[in-house]
PDB file of C-alpha atoms in Angstrom:
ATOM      1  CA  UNK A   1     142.155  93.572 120.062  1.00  0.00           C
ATOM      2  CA  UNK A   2     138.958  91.564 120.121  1.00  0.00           C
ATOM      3  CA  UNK A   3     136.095  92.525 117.534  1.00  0.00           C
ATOM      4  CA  UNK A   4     133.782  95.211 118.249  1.00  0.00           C
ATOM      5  CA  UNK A   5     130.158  94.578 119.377  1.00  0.00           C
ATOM      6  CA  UNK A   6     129.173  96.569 115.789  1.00  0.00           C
ATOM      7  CA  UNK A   7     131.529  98.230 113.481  1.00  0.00           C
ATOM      8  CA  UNK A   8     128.908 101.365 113.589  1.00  0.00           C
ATOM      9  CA  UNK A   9     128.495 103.329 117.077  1.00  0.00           C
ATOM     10  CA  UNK A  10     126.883 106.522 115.845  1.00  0.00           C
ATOM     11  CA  UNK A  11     125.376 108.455 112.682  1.00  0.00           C
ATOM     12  CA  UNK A  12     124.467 111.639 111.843  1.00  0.00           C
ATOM     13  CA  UNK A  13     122.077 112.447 108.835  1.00  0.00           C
ATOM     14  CA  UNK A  14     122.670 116.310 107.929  1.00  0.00           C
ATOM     15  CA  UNK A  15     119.503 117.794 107.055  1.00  0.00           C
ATOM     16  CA  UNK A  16     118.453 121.458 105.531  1.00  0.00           C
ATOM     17  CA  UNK A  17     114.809 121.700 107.837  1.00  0.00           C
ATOM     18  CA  UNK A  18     114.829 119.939 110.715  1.00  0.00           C
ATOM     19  CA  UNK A  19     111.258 119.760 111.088  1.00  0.00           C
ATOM     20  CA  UNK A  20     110.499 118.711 107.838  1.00  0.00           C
ATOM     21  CA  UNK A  21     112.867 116.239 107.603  1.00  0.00           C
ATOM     22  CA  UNK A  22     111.810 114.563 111.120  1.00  0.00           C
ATOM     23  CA  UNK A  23     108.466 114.684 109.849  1.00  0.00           C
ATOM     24  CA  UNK A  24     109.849 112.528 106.865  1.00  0.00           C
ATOM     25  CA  UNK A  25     111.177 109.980 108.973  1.00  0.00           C
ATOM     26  CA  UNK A  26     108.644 109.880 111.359  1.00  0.00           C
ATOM     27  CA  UNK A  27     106.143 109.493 108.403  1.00  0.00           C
ATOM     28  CA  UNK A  28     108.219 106.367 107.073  1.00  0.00           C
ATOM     29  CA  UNK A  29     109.365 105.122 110.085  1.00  0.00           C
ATOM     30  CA  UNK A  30     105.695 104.984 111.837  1.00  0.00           C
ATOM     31  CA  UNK A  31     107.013 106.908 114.979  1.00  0.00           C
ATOM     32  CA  UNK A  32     107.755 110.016 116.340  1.00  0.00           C
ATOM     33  CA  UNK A  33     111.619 111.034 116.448  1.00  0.00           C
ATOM     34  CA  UNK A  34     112.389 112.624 119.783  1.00  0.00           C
ATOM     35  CA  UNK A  35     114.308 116.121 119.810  1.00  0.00           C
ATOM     36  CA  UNK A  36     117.004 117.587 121.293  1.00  0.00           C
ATOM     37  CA  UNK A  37     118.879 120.933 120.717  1.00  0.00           C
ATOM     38  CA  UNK A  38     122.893 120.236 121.452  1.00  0.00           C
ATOM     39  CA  UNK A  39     124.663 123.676 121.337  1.00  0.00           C
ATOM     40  CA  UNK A  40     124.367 124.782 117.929  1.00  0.00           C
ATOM     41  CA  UNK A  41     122.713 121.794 116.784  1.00  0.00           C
ATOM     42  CA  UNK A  42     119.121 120.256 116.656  1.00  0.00           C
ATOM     43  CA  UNK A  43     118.793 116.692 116.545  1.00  0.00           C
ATOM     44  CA  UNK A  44     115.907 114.068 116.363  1.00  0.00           C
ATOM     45  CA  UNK A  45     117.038 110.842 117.300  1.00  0.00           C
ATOM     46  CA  UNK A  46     116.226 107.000 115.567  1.00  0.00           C
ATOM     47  CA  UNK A  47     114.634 104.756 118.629  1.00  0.00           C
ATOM     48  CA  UNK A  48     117.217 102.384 119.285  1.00  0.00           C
ATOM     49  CA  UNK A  49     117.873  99.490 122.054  1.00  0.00           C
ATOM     50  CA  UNK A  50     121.068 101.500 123.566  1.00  0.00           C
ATOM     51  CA  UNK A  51     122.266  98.088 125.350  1.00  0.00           C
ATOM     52  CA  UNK A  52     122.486  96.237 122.422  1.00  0.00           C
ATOM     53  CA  UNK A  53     123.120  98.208 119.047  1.00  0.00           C
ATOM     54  CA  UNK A  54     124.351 101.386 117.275  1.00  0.00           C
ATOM     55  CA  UNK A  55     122.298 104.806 116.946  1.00  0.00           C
ATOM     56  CA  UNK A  56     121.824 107.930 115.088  1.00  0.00           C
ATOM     57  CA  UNK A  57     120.479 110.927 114.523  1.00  0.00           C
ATOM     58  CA  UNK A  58     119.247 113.913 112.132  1.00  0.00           C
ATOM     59  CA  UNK A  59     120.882 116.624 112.792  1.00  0.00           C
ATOM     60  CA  UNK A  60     120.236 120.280 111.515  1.00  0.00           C
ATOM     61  CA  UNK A  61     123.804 122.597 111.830  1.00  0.00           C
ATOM     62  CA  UNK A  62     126.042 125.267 109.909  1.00  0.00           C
ATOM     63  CA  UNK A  63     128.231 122.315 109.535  1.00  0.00           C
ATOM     64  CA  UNK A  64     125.937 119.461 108.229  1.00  0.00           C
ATOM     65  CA  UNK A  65     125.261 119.672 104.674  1.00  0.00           C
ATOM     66  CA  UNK A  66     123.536 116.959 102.880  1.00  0.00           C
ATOM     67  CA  UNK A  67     124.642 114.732 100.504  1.00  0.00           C
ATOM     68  CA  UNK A  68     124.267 111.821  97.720  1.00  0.00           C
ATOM     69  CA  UNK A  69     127.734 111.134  98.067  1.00  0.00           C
ATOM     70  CA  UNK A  70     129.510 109.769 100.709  1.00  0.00           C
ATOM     71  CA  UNK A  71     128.929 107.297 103.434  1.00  0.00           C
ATOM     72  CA  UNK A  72     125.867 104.934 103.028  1.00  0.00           C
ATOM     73  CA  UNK A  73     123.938 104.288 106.055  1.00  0.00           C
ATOM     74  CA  UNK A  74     121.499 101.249 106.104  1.00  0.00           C
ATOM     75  CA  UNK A  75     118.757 101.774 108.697  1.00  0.00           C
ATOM     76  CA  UNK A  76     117.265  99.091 110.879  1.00  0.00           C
ATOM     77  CA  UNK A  77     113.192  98.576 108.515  1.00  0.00           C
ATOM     78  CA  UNK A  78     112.270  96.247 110.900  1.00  0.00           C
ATOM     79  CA  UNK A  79     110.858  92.498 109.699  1.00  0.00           C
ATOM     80  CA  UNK A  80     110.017  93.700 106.189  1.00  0.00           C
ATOM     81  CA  UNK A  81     111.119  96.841 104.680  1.00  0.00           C
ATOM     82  CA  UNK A  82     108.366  96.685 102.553  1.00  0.00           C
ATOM     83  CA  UNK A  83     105.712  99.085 104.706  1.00  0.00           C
ATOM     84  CA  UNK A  84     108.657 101.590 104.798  1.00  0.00           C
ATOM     85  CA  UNK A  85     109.339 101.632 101.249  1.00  0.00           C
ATOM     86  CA  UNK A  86     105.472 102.319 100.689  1.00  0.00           C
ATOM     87  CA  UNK A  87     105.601 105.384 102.566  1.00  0.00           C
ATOM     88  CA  UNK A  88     108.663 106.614 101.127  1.00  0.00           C
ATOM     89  CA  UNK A  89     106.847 108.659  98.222  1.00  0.00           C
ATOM     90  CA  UNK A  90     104.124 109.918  99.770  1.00  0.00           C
ATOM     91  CA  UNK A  91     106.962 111.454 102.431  1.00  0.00           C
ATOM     92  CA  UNK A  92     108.037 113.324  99.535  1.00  0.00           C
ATOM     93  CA  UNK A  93     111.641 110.689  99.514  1.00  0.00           C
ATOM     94  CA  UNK A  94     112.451 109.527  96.617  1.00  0.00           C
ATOM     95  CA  UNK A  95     112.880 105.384  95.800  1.00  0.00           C
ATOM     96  CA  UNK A  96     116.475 104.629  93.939  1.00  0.00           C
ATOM     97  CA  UNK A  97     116.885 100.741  94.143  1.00  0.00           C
ATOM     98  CA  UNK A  98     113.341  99.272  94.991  1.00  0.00           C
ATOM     99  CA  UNK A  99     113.460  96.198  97.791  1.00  0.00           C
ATOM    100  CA  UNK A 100     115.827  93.262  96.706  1.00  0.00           C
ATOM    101  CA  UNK A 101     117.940  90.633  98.139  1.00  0.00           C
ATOM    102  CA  UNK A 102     121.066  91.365  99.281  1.00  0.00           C
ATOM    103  CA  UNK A 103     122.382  88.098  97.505  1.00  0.00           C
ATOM    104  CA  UNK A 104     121.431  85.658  95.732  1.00  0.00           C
ATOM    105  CA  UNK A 105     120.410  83.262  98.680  1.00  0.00           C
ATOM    106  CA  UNK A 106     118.208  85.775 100.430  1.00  0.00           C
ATOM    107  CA  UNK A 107     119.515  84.590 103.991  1.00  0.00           C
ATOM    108  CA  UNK A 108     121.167  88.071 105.333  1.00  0.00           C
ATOM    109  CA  UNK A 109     117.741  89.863 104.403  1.00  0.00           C
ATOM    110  CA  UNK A 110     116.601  92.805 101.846  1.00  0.00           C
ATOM    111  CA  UNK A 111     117.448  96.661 101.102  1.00  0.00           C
ATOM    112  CA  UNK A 112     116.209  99.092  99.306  1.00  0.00           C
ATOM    113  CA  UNK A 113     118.610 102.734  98.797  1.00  0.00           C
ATOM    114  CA  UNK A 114     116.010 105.511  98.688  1.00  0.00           C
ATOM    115  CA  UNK A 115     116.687 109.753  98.796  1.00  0.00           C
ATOM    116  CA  UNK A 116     115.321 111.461 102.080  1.00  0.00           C
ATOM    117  CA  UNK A 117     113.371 114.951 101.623  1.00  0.00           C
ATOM    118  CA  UNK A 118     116.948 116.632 101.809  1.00  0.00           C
ATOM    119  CA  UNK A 119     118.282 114.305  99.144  1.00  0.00           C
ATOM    120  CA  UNK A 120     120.533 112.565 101.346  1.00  0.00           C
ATOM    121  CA  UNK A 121     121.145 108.505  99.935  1.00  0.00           C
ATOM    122  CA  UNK A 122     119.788 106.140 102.819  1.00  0.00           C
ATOM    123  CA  UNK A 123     119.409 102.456 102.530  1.00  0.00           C
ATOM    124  CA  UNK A 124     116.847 100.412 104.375  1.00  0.00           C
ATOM    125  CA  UNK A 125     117.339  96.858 105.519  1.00  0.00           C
ATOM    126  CA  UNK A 126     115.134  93.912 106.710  1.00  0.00           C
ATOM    127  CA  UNK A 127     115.038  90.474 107.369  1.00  0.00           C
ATOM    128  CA  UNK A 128     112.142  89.968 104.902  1.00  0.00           C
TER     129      UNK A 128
END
């Protein structure tokens, strides 16, 4: 089998208000998540180049429940991660592991692991 274009394809966040947790990442994120009801669920999706990466969603359910435990998704911050982690707060997230290299030779880039407004454990990634 040859290697996958990305090990990820697709995430869902679980989420307990839908519209105040797309109002959190929309507030951190600097844009608007679009929305889309899918049976039973409602979803806001993370913009995302569909030709050439993974994407994801938050999705509000009877089956979604959020979590701290579990799977740890790293979301795309852009160049710096830095403006995102300054919003964070003021979104009413919470900020677990502040913005630091990923190694010692900062060459793969930066994250920071924050809580959402549902207290589910995200981390954020940049280049800078």
């Amino acid at each position: 089998m040859e290697p996958l274009r990305n090990a990820l394809n697709w995430f869902e966040i679980p989420v307990h208000d839908f519209d105040r947790a797309r109002k959190f990442y929309s507030h951190i994120l600097g844009y608007e998540l679009p929305e889309q009801i899918s049976g039973l669920k409602k979803m806001a999706f993370f913009l995302f180049d569909h030709s050439a990466g993974a994407g994801g969603a938050i999705v509000h359910g009877m089956e979604y429940l959020p979590s701290q435990r579990g799977a740890l998704i790293y979301l795309n911050a852009g160049e710096d991660l830095s403006p995102i982690l300054d919003r964070v707060e003021a979104a009413g997230g919470k900020i677990e592991l502040d913005k630091r290299p990923i190694t010692d030779i900062p060459v793969p880039g930066y994250f920071a692991i924050i809580y959402d407004i549902d207290g589910n454990r995200i981390a954020l990634h940049s280049r800078t």
